[in-house]
Short mmCIF file of N, CA and C in Angstrom, two decimals:
data_model
loop_
_atom_site.label_atom_id
_atom_site.label_comp_id
_atom_site.label_asym_id
_atom_site.label_seq_id
_atom_site.Cartn_x
_atom_site.Cartn_y
_atom_site.Cartn_z
N MET N 146 -26.10 70.13 34.17
CA MET N 146 -25.74 71.64 34.72
C MET N 146 -25.89 71.68 36.18
N LEU N 147 -25.33 72.16 37.07
CA LEU N 147 -25.52 72.10 38.36
C LEU N 147 -25.97 73.47 38.80
N LEU N 148 -27.14 73.74 39.26
CA LEU N 148 -27.56 74.92 39.79
C LEU N 148 -27.22 74.91 41.35
N VAL N 149 -27.04 76.24 41.88
CA VAL N 149 -26.69 76.24 43.12
C VAL N 149 -27.62 77.37 43.75
N ALA N 150 -28.52 77.11 44.66
CA ALA N 150 -29.29 78.05 45.25
C ALA N 150 -28.81 79.15 46.08
N VAL N 151 -28.73 80.38 45.80
CA VAL N 151 -28.33 81.35 46.63
C VAL N 151 -29.12 81.89 47.82
N PRO N 152 -28.92 81.66 49.00
CA PRO N 152 -29.74 82.25 50.06
C PRO N 152 -29.90 83.75 50.03
N PRO N 153 -31.26 84.20 50.31
CA PRO N 153 -31.27 85.75 50.35
C PRO N 153 -30.48 86.43 51.20
N ILE N 154 -30.19 87.56 51.13
CA ILE N 154 -29.52 88.25 52.23
C ILE N 154 -30.46 88.60 53.32
N ASP N 155 -30.01 88.17 54.42
CA ASP N 155 -30.69 88.69 55.79
C ASP N 155 -30.67 90.17 55.87
N SER N 156 -31.88 90.80 56.16
CA SER N 156 -31.75 92.19 56.58
C SER N 156 -30.86 92.72 57.62
N SER N 157 -30.71 91.85 58.67
CA SER N 157 -29.84 92.02 59.58
C SER N 157 -28.42 92.43 59.20
N VAL N 158 -28.07 91.34 58.10
CA VAL N 158 -26.68 91.47 57.50
C VAL N 158 -26.52 93.07 56.88
N VAL N 159 -27.60 93.34 56.18
CA VAL N 159 -27.62 94.67 55.30
C VAL N 159 -27.63 95.89 56.56
N LEU N 160 -28.31 95.66 57.57
CA LEU N 160 -28.33 96.66 58.57
C LEU N 160 -26.89 96.75 59.48
N ILE N 161 -26.25 95.78 59.68
CA ILE N 161 -24.96 95.77 60.07
C ILE N 161 -23.94 96.41 59.18
N GLY N 162 -24.04 96.14 57.94
CA GLY N 162 -23.33 96.81 57.06
C GLY N 162 -23.51 98.27 56.98
N VAL N 163 -24.77 98.57 56.86
CA VAL N 163 -25.02 100.19 57.10
C VAL N 163 -24.38 100.82 58.20
N VAL N 164 -24.53 100.06 59.44
CA VAL N 164 -23.91 100.74 60.75
C VAL N 164 -22.44 100.87 60.64
N VAL N 165 -21.65 99.81 60.21
CA VAL N 165 -20.30 99.62 59.89
C VAL N 165 -19.95 100.80 59.23
N ALA N 166 -20.57 101.02 57.87
CA ALA N 166 -20.28 101.98 56.88
C ALA N 166 -20.48 103.33 57.52
N ALA N 167 -21.43 103.52 58.45
CA ALA N 167 -21.66 104.85 58.92
C ALA N 167 -20.69 105.18 60.08
N ILE N 168 -20.22 104.18 60.78
CA ILE N 168 -19.22 104.50 61.72
C ILE N 168 -17.78 104.67 61.16
N LEU N 169 -17.46 103.98 60.10
CA LEU N 169 -16.36 104.31 59.14
C LEU N 169 -16.16 105.83 58.76
N ALA N 170 -17.38 106.29 58.38
CA ALA N 170 -17.48 107.42 57.69
C ALA N 170 -17.45 108.65 58.84
N THR N 171 -17.86 108.28 60.00
CA THR N 171 -17.77 109.09 61.15
C THR N 171 -16.32 109.15 61.74
N LEU N 172 -15.45 108.07 61.69
CA LEU N 172 -14.29 108.00 62.08
C LEU N 172 -13.44 108.65 60.99
N ALA N 173 -13.73 108.52 59.69
CA ALA N 173 -12.88 109.35 58.58
C ALA N 173 -13.10 110.97 58.83
N ALA N 174 -14.55 111.25 59.03
CA ALA N 174 -14.75 112.63 59.12
C ALA N 174 -13.91 113.17 60.41
N LEU N 175 -13.98 112.48 61.53
CA LEU N 175 -13.19 112.96 62.87
C LEU N 175 -11.82 113.22 62.52
N VAL N 176 -10.99 112.17 61.94
CA VAL N 176 -9.81 112.18 61.74
C VAL N 176 -9.39 113.33 60.93
N ILE N 177 -10.20 113.51 59.72
CA ILE N 177 -9.97 114.63 58.86
C ILE N 177 -10.19 115.97 59.59
N ARG N 178 -11.33 116.13 60.35
CA ARG N 178 -11.37 117.29 61.06
C ARG N 178 -10.28 117.67 62.10
N GLY N 179 -9.81 116.37 62.75
CA GLY N 179 -8.72 116.64 63.71
C GLY N 179 -7.47 116.97 63.10
N ALA N 180 -7.07 116.53 61.60
CA ALA N 180 -5.97 117.09 60.94
C ALA N 180 -6.16 118.40 60.56
N ARG N 181 -7.25 118.89 60.31
CA ARG N 181 -7.57 120.29 59.79
C ARG N 181 -7.31 121.32 60.94
N ARG N 182 -7.83 120.84 62.10
CA ARG N 182 -7.59 121.56 63.36
C ARG N 182 -6.20 121.82 63.92
N ARG N 183 -5.35 120.84 63.53
CA ARG N 183 -3.93 120.92 63.66
C ARG N 183 -3.19 121.69 62.59
N GLY N 184 -3.91 122.00 61.58
CA GLY N 184 -3.34 122.94 60.52
C GLY N 184 -2.67 121.94 59.54
N GLN N 185 -3.06 120.77 59.49
CA GLN N 185 -2.66 119.76 58.55
C GLN N 185 -3.64 119.29 57.58
N SER N 186 -3.19 119.28 56.28
CA SER N 186 -4.21 118.74 55.37
C SER N 186 -4.41 117.29 55.36
N PRO N 187 -5.57 117.02 54.81
CA PRO N 187 -5.67 115.31 55.07
C PRO N 187 -4.98 114.59 54.29
N ALA N 188 -4.40 115.16 53.17
CA ALA N 188 -3.42 114.31 52.35
C ALA N 188 -2.13 114.33 53.13
N ALA N 189 -1.80 115.30 53.84
CA ALA N 189 -0.49 115.24 54.58
C ALA N 189 -0.70 114.41 55.87
N ALA N 190 -1.95 113.96 56.12
CA ALA N 190 -2.09 113.29 57.52
C ALA N 190 -1.38 111.75 57.62
N SER N 191 -1.35 111.25 58.73
CA SER N 191 -0.62 109.86 58.83
C SER N 191 -1.34 108.89 57.88
N PRO N 192 -0.55 107.81 57.58
CA PRO N 192 -1.15 106.86 56.82
C PRO N 192 -2.34 106.20 57.42
N GLU N 193 -2.49 106.00 58.52
CA GLU N 193 -3.52 105.48 59.35
C GLU N 193 -4.77 106.13 58.90
N THR N 194 -4.69 107.64 59.07
CA THR N 194 -5.58 108.78 58.81
C THR N 194 -6.12 108.44 57.48
N ARG N 195 -5.28 108.38 56.53
CA ARG N 195 -5.56 108.19 54.99
C ARG N 195 -6.40 106.94 55.06
N ASP N 196 -5.85 105.89 55.65
CA ASP N 196 -6.87 104.60 55.44
C ASP N 196 -8.13 104.59 56.19
N ALA N 197 -8.31 105.28 57.02
CA ALA N 197 -9.81 105.54 57.68
C ALA N 197 -10.78 106.19 56.70
N ALA N 198 -9.98 107.40 56.10
CA ALA N 198 -10.61 108.24 55.15
C ALA N 198 -10.99 107.49 53.90
N GLN N 199 -9.96 106.66 53.50
CA GLN N 199 -10.24 105.84 52.28
C GLN N 199 -11.21 104.77 52.49
N THR N 200 -11.40 104.23 53.51
CA THR N 200 -12.26 103.25 53.85
C THR N 200 -13.60 103.67 53.74
N ALA N 201 -13.88 104.89 54.02
CA ALA N 201 -15.35 105.54 54.37
C ALA N 201 -15.52 106.32 52.94
N GLN N 202 -14.81 106.07 51.79
CA GLN N 202 -15.18 106.67 50.53
C GLN N 202 -16.50 106.21 50.13
N GLY N 203 -17.30 106.95 49.41
CA GLY N 203 -18.54 106.68 48.98
C GLY N 203 -19.73 106.29 49.97
N VAL N 204 -19.60 106.64 51.07
CA VAL N 204 -20.51 106.53 52.23
C VAL N 204 -21.01 107.97 52.23
N VAL N 205 -22.39 107.92 51.96
CA VAL N 205 -23.23 109.21 52.27
C VAL N 205 -23.67 109.46 53.58
N GLY N 206 -23.49 110.51 54.17
CA GLY N 206 -23.85 111.01 55.42
C GLY N 206 -23.13 110.33 56.75
N ILE N 207 -23.18 111.15 57.75
CA ILE N 207 -22.53 110.64 58.86
C ILE N 207 -23.66 110.46 59.87
N ALA N 208 -23.38 109.31 60.71
CA ALA N 208 -24.66 109.19 61.64
C ALA N 208 -23.92 109.70 63.11
N ALA N 209 -24.62 110.34 63.66
CA ALA N 209 -24.38 110.91 64.82
C ALA N 209 -24.77 109.87 65.98
N PHE N 210 -23.89 109.43 66.91
CA PHE N 210 -24.51 108.48 67.88
C PHE N 210 -24.89 109.15 69.28
N ASP N 211 -25.89 108.43 69.75
CA ASP N 211 -26.56 108.62 70.80
C ASP N 211 -26.15 107.46 71.82
N GLY N 212 -25.56 107.79 72.78
CA GLY N 212 -25.00 106.70 73.57
C GLY N 212 -26.01 106.12 74.59
N SER N 213 -27.07 106.99 75.01
CA SER N 213 -28.01 106.30 75.78
C SER N 213 -28.96 105.55 74.93
N ALA N 214 -29.25 105.95 73.70
CA ALA N 214 -30.09 105.10 72.66
C ALA N 214 -29.52 104.03 72.42
N LEU N 215 -28.24 103.84 72.21
CA LEU N 215 -27.37 102.68 71.88
C LEU N 215 -27.33 101.76 72.96
N LEU N 216 -27.23 102.27 74.29
CA LEU N 216 -27.27 101.44 75.39
C LEU N 216 -28.59 100.50 75.50
N ALA N 217 -29.66 101.50 75.27
CA ALA N 217 -31.03 100.83 75.29
C ALA N 217 -31.14 99.89 74.09
N ALA N 218 -30.67 100.04 73.15
CA ALA N 218 -30.98 99.11 71.99
C ALA N 218 -30.02 97.91 72.49
N VAL N 219 -28.86 97.95 72.91
CA VAL N 219 -28.15 96.63 73.59
C VAL N 219 -29.04 96.08 74.48
N LYS N 220 -29.51 96.72 75.55
CA LYS N 220 -30.57 95.99 76.55
C LYS N 220 -31.75 95.31 75.85
N GLU N 221 -32.20 96.03 74.82
CA GLU N 221 -33.23 95.61 74.14
C GLU N 221 -33.00 94.31 73.38
N ALA N 222 -31.84 94.23 72.61
CA ALA N 222 -31.36 93.03 71.66
C ALA N 222 -31.12 91.87 72.77
N GLU N 223 -30.57 92.16 73.89
CA GLU N 223 -30.22 91.13 74.78
C GLU N 223 -31.55 90.53 75.40
N ALA N 224 -32.48 91.23 75.74
CA ALA N 224 -33.74 90.82 76.27
C ALA N 224 -34.44 90.04 75.42
N GLU N 225 -34.44 90.34 73.90
CA GLU N 225 -35.25 89.75 73.04
C GLU N 225 -34.43 88.48 72.59
N GLY N 226 -33.07 88.36 72.85
CA GLY N 226 -32.30 87.34 72.59
C GLY N 226 -31.69 87.39 70.98
N ALA N 227 -31.82 88.80 70.59
CA ALA N 227 -31.43 89.12 69.17
C ALA N 227 -29.81 89.42 69.25
N LEU N 228 -29.15 88.05 69.29
CA LEU N 228 -27.87 88.37 69.57
C LEU N 228 -27.07 88.59 68.24
N HIS N 229 -27.79 88.50 67.04
CA HIS N 229 -27.34 88.85 65.60
C HIS N 229 -27.20 90.41 65.67
N ARG N 230 -27.97 91.31 66.28
CA ARG N 230 -27.98 92.65 66.55
C ARG N 230 -26.67 93.21 67.46
N LEU N 231 -26.28 92.43 68.10
CA LEU N 231 -25.19 92.97 69.30
C LEU N 231 -23.92 93.32 68.66
N PRO N 232 -23.42 92.71 67.59
CA PRO N 232 -22.09 92.93 67.04
C PRO N 232 -22.23 94.42 66.60
N GLY N 233 -23.01 94.68 65.63
CA GLY N 233 -23.09 96.00 65.33
C GLY N 233 -23.46 97.20 66.11
N LEU N 234 -24.23 96.99 67.48
CA LEU N 234 -24.62 97.88 68.37
C LEU N 234 -23.44 98.08 69.24
N TYR N 235 -22.55 96.97 69.48
CA TYR N 235 -21.15 97.11 70.31
C TYR N 235 -20.29 98.02 69.43
N LEU N 236 -20.31 97.74 68.14
CA LEU N 236 -19.34 98.60 67.28
C LEU N 236 -19.68 99.97 67.31
N SER N 237 -21.15 100.31 67.28
CA SER N 237 -21.61 101.58 67.42
C SER N 237 -21.22 102.39 68.82
N LEU N 238 -21.46 101.48 69.82
CA LEU N 238 -20.90 102.04 71.03
C LEU N 238 -19.45 102.39 71.18
N ALA N 239 -18.60 101.63 70.51
CA ALA N 239 -17.14 101.84 70.50
C ALA N 239 -16.96 102.94 69.84
N GLN N 240 -17.49 103.26 68.75
CA GLN N 240 -17.28 104.32 67.91
C GLN N 240 -17.68 105.73 68.72
N TRP N 241 -18.80 105.48 69.41
CA TRP N 241 -19.30 106.67 70.45
C TRP N 241 -18.36 107.10 71.34
N ARG N 242 -17.62 105.89 71.80
CA ARG N 242 -16.51 106.40 72.95
C ARG N 242 -15.44 106.75 72.16
N VAL N 243 -15.10 106.65 71.00
CA VAL N 243 -13.83 107.09 70.14
C VAL N 243 -14.20 108.68 70.04
N ASP N 244 -15.43 108.77 69.77
CA ASP N 244 -15.96 110.18 69.36
C ASP N 244 -15.66 110.96 70.61
N GLU N 245 -16.10 110.42 71.83
CA GLU N 245 -15.84 111.17 73.05
C GLU N 245 -14.56 111.42 73.59
N GLY N 246 -13.53 110.55 72.77
CA GLY N 246 -12.18 110.64 73.34
C GLY N 246 -11.73 109.39 74.50
N GLU N 247 -12.86 108.77 74.47
CA GLU N 247 -12.60 107.59 75.49
C GLU N 247 -11.98 106.38 74.86
N THR N 248 -10.86 106.13 74.63
CA THR N 248 -10.10 105.11 73.92
C THR N 248 -10.34 103.75 74.61
N SER N 249 -10.07 103.95 76.00
CA SER N 249 -10.13 102.57 76.72
C SER N 249 -11.60 102.08 76.92
N ALA N 250 -12.56 103.10 76.91
CA ALA N 250 -14.04 102.40 76.95
C ALA N 250 -14.16 102.10 75.55
N ALA N 251 -13.77 102.50 74.46
CA ALA N 251 -14.01 102.10 73.28
C ALA N 251 -13.33 100.83 72.98
N ALA N 252 -12.24 100.57 73.44
CA ALA N 252 -11.41 99.37 73.32
C ALA N 252 -12.18 98.25 73.93
N ASP N 253 -12.96 98.35 75.13
CA ASP N 253 -13.82 97.58 75.81
C ASP N 253 -14.99 97.03 74.80
N TYR N 254 -15.65 98.00 74.38
CA TYR N 254 -16.84 97.92 73.50
C TYR N 254 -16.31 97.16 72.15
N PHE N 255 -15.22 97.34 71.50
CA PHE N 255 -14.67 96.52 70.40
C PHE N 255 -14.44 95.10 70.76
N ARG N 256 -14.11 95.00 71.94
CA ARG N 256 -13.74 93.49 72.57
C ARG N 256 -15.22 92.89 72.63
N LYS N 257 -16.05 93.45 73.18
CA LYS N 257 -17.56 93.01 73.24
C LYS N 257 -17.99 92.84 72.00
N CYS N 258 -17.65 93.59 70.96
CA CYS N 258 -18.18 93.60 69.60
C CYS N 258 -17.59 92.03 69.08
N ILE N 259 -16.30 91.79 69.26
CA ILE N 259 -15.56 90.61 68.59
C ILE N 259 -16.20 89.58 69.51
N ARG N 260 -16.57 89.63 70.74
CA ARG N 260 -17.14 88.23 71.35
C ARG N 260 -18.51 88.09 71.00
N ALA N 261 -19.33 89.11 70.60
CA ALA N 261 -20.77 88.92 70.16
C ALA N 261 -20.55 88.44 68.73
N ALA N 262 -19.82 88.99 67.89
CA ALA N 262 -19.65 88.77 66.50
C ALA N 262 -19.39 87.27 66.34
N THR N 263 -18.32 86.75 67.34
CA THR N 263 -18.02 85.30 67.19
C THR N 263 -19.11 84.53 67.50
N THR N 264 -19.97 84.79 68.63
CA THR N 264 -21.19 84.11 68.79
C THR N 264 -22.30 84.13 67.79
N ALA N 265 -22.32 85.11 67.11
CA ALA N 265 -23.39 85.45 66.04
C ALA N 265 -22.83 84.88 64.49
N GLY N 266 -21.50 84.74 64.70
CA GLY N 266 -21.03 84.37 63.36
C GLY N 266 -21.03 85.59 62.32
N ALA N 267 -20.98 86.70 62.66
CA ALA N 267 -20.81 88.09 62.12
C ALA N 267 -19.41 88.36 61.76
N LYS N 268 -18.85 88.06 60.69
CA LYS N 268 -17.35 88.39 60.40
C LYS N 268 -17.03 89.62 60.38
N GLU N 269 -17.92 90.28 59.54
CA GLU N 269 -17.51 91.85 59.20
C GLU N 269 -17.26 92.54 60.36
N PRO N 270 -18.12 92.59 61.26
CA PRO N 270 -18.17 93.46 62.44
C PRO N 270 -16.87 92.96 63.53
N HIS N 271 -16.62 91.89 63.27
CA HIS N 271 -15.54 91.26 63.85
C HIS N 271 -14.18 91.70 63.37
N ALA N 272 -14.11 91.94 62.10
CA ALA N 272 -13.05 92.36 61.45
C ALA N 272 -12.80 93.86 61.56
N ARG N 273 -13.90 94.60 61.56
CA ARG N 273 -13.78 96.01 61.63
C ARG N 273 -13.41 96.34 63.28
N ALA N 274 -13.85 95.45 64.17
CA ALA N 274 -13.40 95.71 65.50
C ALA N 274 -11.87 95.30 65.73
N ARG N 275 -11.36 94.46 65.07
CA ARG N 275 -10.04 93.99 65.04
C ARG N 275 -9.29 95.16 64.41
N VAL N 276 -9.74 95.69 63.43
CA VAL N 276 -9.02 96.80 62.72
C VAL N 276 -8.75 97.97 63.57
N ALA N 277 -9.78 98.27 64.44
CA ALA N 277 -10.00 99.38 65.38
C ALA N 277 -8.96 99.24 66.55
N LEU N 278 -9.10 98.01 67.17
CA LEU N 278 -8.33 97.60 68.38
C LEU N 278 -6.67 97.68 67.84
N GLY N 279 -6.56 97.19 66.69
CA GLY N 279 -5.16 97.33 66.18
C GLY N 279 -4.58 98.69 65.99
N ASP N 280 -5.57 99.61 65.60
CA ASP N 280 -5.21 100.89 65.55
C ASP N 280 -4.92 101.51 66.97
N ILE N 281 -5.76 101.17 67.96
CA ILE N 281 -5.58 101.64 69.24
C ILE N 281 -4.33 101.12 69.82
N ALA N 282 -4.01 99.95 69.55
CA ALA N 282 -2.59 99.22 70.02
C ALA N 282 -1.55 99.78 69.50
N GLN N 283 -1.66 100.18 68.42
CA GLN N 283 -0.39 100.77 67.50
C GLN N 283 -0.18 102.19 67.90
N ALA N 284 -1.50 102.89 68.30
CA ALA N 284 -1.17 104.28 68.82
C ALA N 284 -0.63 104.13 70.31
N ALA N 285 -0.82 103.20 71.08
CA ALA N 285 -0.20 103.10 72.38
C ALA N 285 1.19 102.46 72.29
N GLY N 286 1.76 102.21 71.15
CA GLY N 286 2.96 101.55 71.06
C GLY N 286 3.18 100.18 71.19
N ASP N 287 1.97 99.53 71.11
CA ASP N 287 2.07 98.13 71.17
C ASP N 287 2.02 97.56 69.56
N SER N 288 2.97 97.47 68.90
CA SER N 288 3.06 97.00 67.55
C SER N 288 2.70 95.59 67.42
N SER N 289 3.18 94.72 68.37
CA SER N 289 2.95 93.22 68.27
C SER N 289 1.31 92.96 68.30
N THR N 290 0.62 93.41 69.44
CA THR N 290 -0.77 93.32 69.39
C THR N 290 -1.39 93.96 68.39
N ALA N 291 -0.97 95.05 67.83
CA ALA N 291 -1.49 95.82 66.47
C ALA N 291 -1.70 94.79 65.39
N CYS N 292 -0.45 94.17 65.14
CA CYS N 292 -0.08 93.28 64.20
C CYS N 292 -1.00 92.10 64.26
N GLU N 293 -1.32 91.48 65.35
CA GLU N 293 -2.17 90.51 65.50
C GLU N 293 -3.54 90.75 65.51
N HIS N 294 -4.06 91.91 65.77
CA HIS N 294 -5.47 92.25 65.45
C HIS N 294 -5.70 92.45 63.96
N TRP N 295 -4.63 93.02 63.26
CA TRP N 295 -4.73 93.25 61.79
C TRP N 295 -4.64 91.93 60.96
N GLN N 296 -3.74 91.12 61.59
CA GLN N 296 -3.63 89.88 60.91
C GLN N 296 -5.15 88.98 61.01
N ILE N 297 -5.74 89.10 61.94
CA ILE N 297 -7.06 88.42 62.09
C ILE N 297 -7.99 89.21 61.32
N ALA N 298 -7.96 90.44 61.37
CA ALA N 298 -9.07 91.16 60.37
C ALA N 298 -8.76 90.94 59.11
N ARG N 299 -7.40 90.81 58.62
CA ARG N 299 -7.12 90.51 57.32
C ARG N 299 -7.66 89.14 56.84
N LEU N 300 -7.50 88.14 57.67
CA LEU N 300 -8.02 86.75 57.27
C LEU N 300 -9.54 86.95 57.20
N LEU N 301 -10.32 87.55 58.07
CA LEU N 301 -11.67 87.57 58.15
C LEU N 301 -12.42 88.43 56.74
N PHE N 302 -11.43 89.34 56.07
CA PHE N 302 -11.68 90.04 55.11
C PHE N 302 -11.64 89.27 53.93
N HIS N 303 -10.48 88.56 53.89
CA HIS N 303 -10.41 87.36 52.98
C HIS N 303 -11.49 86.44 52.84
N GLU N 304 -11.82 85.80 53.93
CA GLU N 304 -12.89 84.89 54.12
C GLU N 304 -14.32 85.59 53.43
N LEU N 305 -14.59 86.75 53.71
CA LEU N 305 -15.65 87.51 53.34
C LEU N 305 -15.52 88.17 51.78
N ARG N 306 -14.37 87.70 51.25
CA ARG N 306 -14.08 88.26 49.70
C ARG N 306 -14.16 89.70 49.70
N GLN N 307 -13.96 90.40 50.77
CA GLN N 307 -13.81 92.02 50.62
C GLN N 307 -12.48 92.45 50.16
N THR N 308 -12.06 92.55 49.03
CA THR N 308 -10.82 92.70 48.45
C THR N 308 -10.35 94.06 49.00
N ARG N 309 -11.18 95.06 48.84
CA ARG N 309 -10.54 96.42 49.17
C ARG N 309 -10.24 96.52 50.58
N ASP N 310 -11.02 95.99 51.55
CA ASP N 310 -10.79 95.96 53.05
C ASP N 310 -9.54 94.95 53.24
N TYR N 311 -9.40 94.05 52.58
CA TYR N 311 -8.46 93.10 52.76
C TYR N 311 -6.92 93.71 52.42
N GLN N 312 -6.94 94.53 51.36
CA GLN N 312 -5.87 95.15 50.71
C GLN N 312 -5.51 96.45 51.72
N SER N 313 -6.53 96.94 52.19
CA SER N 313 -6.30 98.15 53.00
C SER N 313 -5.51 97.74 54.39
N VAL N 314 -6.04 96.62 54.90
CA VAL N 314 -5.35 95.90 56.10
C VAL N 314 -3.90 95.49 55.81
N ASP N 315 -3.94 94.82 54.62
CA ASP N 315 -2.42 94.20 54.27
C ASP N 315 -1.48 95.47 53.99
N GLU N 316 -1.91 96.43 53.35
CA GLU N 316 -1.05 97.65 53.39
C GLU N 316 -0.62 98.25 54.67
N ARG N 317 -1.56 98.39 55.55
CA ARG N 317 -1.36 98.68 56.90
C ARG N 317 -0.30 97.93 57.49
N MET N 318 -0.50 96.50 57.31
CA MET N 318 0.41 95.58 58.02
C MET N 318 2.02 95.83 57.47
N GLN N 319 1.97 95.93 56.05
CA GLN N 319 3.34 96.28 55.45
C GLN N 319 3.94 97.54 55.84
N ARG N 320 3.13 98.57 56.06
CA ARG N 320 3.74 99.85 56.46
C ARG N 320 4.22 99.71 57.75
N ASN N 321 3.56 99.00 58.78
CA ASN N 321 4.07 98.87 60.10
C ASN N 321 5.03 97.75 60.23
N LYS N 322 5.48 97.08 59.16
CA LYS N 322 6.35 96.17 59.23
C LYS N 322 6.13 94.81 60.01
N CYS N 323 4.62 94.58 59.89
CA CYS N 323 4.09 93.26 60.63
C CYS N 323 4.32 92.09 59.72
N PRO N 324 4.69 91.01 60.42
CA PRO N 324 4.74 89.86 59.70
C PRO N 324 3.66 89.36 58.99
N THR N 325 3.51 88.92 57.74
CA THR N 325 2.39 88.43 57.28
C THR N 325 2.27 86.98 57.22
N ASP N 326 3.21 86.33 57.74
CA ASP N 326 3.01 84.88 57.64
C ASP N 326 2.93 84.18 59.14
N TRP N 327 2.28 84.97 60.02
CA TRP N 327 2.03 84.55 61.29
C TRP N 327 1.27 83.40 61.41
N VAL N 328 1.42 82.41 62.44
CA VAL N 328 0.46 81.53 62.87
C VAL N 328 -0.02 81.93 64.13
N LEU N 329 -1.22 82.35 64.40
CA LEU N 329 -1.78 82.86 65.66
C LEU N 329 -2.30 81.66 66.55
N THR N 330 -1.86 81.72 67.79
CA THR N 330 -1.98 80.93 68.79
C THR N 330 -2.58 81.59 70.01
N ASP N 331 -3.39 80.98 70.78
CA ASP N 331 -3.90 81.67 72.02
C ASP N 331 -4.40 82.88 72.05
N PHE N 332 -5.19 83.24 70.88
CA PHE N 332 -5.61 84.75 70.79
C PHE N 332 -6.93 84.60 70.43
#
């Protein structure tokens, strides 16, 4: 019988997961609040809105983002060489910018998250940032870029064996008529 040792889960991975869940819960709450303000029930909201709300199901509490604290945490992580913390911090900064209605600044932080996640080997924040960038691109009318981001996110969720997230992105791609057999190059 072959026994395989399972490495312990690093606390930074758990922290990143908690931060990502808090971001998604905040995003879902903002989307629902926005739908209610427009006099629209959450059930009648757009499919993307429902995706965000469904992704955040089961998450208890909503984190309030303090931009200056997050920026200080980024500087601290960089000074300490704690590169594994940067993807989650950039993801939180991006969400903070989204909350402030600054989509362009948010997109910049999502891209920084992707670069940091690639360096740190953190696939989950990378995937979540890709989903968000895809949503931003779709909202701006750039379906091709949106589909590319979603395709990468879907592949990352597949590698992570996060079935629910994989299916959510896959459904989003089908709903937006994205090709699902792309071979991505130079991206």
